[in-house]
């Protein structure tokens, strides 16, 4: 019977693609995941799973804490470069409001845990998807052309990232990506480095300066994810990353200088921050659907890129349901209807937040910081409720 099960091909073994693969596997689909990387990698950065993503994982039957522990920060907040707090929220209060605290993990640990829950051989590494075409006009079943040969499928999921080739092919008139004006550096420090900085293992904090930001996120396994952003021309790449980070952030409040001294330049990732210039008109085409960054790339300013990919996967699996009974095109149309408006609203909010954080004029920065400090906590929480508490299955 297993050979007769309907087949889904997933392009991309990122968080969204693997979550969708696991969710559909548990609903009776036969899965093939095509991943262009040569194998699993430990390189990467952190991901903060907000309560909405954790609830989406619940619907899949996946416990994200298996990927790295249950430790959560005592508080989360926003600071100035001199260390003064602009906002600070106790994690206990956030847990009471949303039912659970956020969980910060290394992306590779989360990907490994998702992959381990799939049948052996599901993921085909060193395999890229180049095209999806119809081979049977009566059924509309597509063939997936890959670097390792053709695959016939009942469903294709494009989880091939922010530079999605399948998005470009099927939406040729879409304007593509929009550069935010900021570049970002990211790395993960070992637990021993975290101990050297007072307070690093206590709070999750982002610090705002003039056109620059620095963030620290303690991960559930004891490591610390650190990131920095700066207003810069697209494609800007300093010759000496360590010197660049020290120049920009070495004079900021503790423990940032101590953390920077322990950064391994070879382990620092740098990416310019992009989002989609405009929303896609839909997230499906026949038996092909897009999810995650391929569908709604957004800047990381709200910490929702990966979370929305997990939501996508949960909604897709819910609507597709049992592999042997579902009307795939109808289910994908319902997926578009359920996801387009929510993800684009978050994309727009993330872009606006980035513009505020990236202000450079001293007067504008002073007004921004004053406004943030003057905003009551209840108003800040209410503004986030629709995102953090907004996941629902259709």
XYZ file of C-alpha atoms in Angstrom, residues 73-78 85-95 98 202-204 377 380-381:
24
model
C 15.089 33.829 29.572
C 13.924 35.628 32.687
C 12.973 38.725 30.704
C 12.936 40.302 27.266
C 13.484 43.943 26.465
C 14.912 46.851 24.526
C 16.229 50.052 29.424
C 13.552 51.407 27.115
C 11.190 48.478 27.704
C 11.494 45.275 29.706
C 8.924 42.496 30.073
C 9.126 39.688 32.586
C 8.812 36.278 30.940
C 6.397 35.157 33.647
C 3.984 37.914 32.627
C 4.318 36.983 28.953
C 3.643 33.356 29.818
C 0.017 33.870 25.993
C 19.305 36.093 32.069
C 17.675 38.436 29.558
C 16.928 38.465 25.888
C 3.284 47.976 28.616
C 2.795 47.213 23.606
C 1.314 43.846 24.538
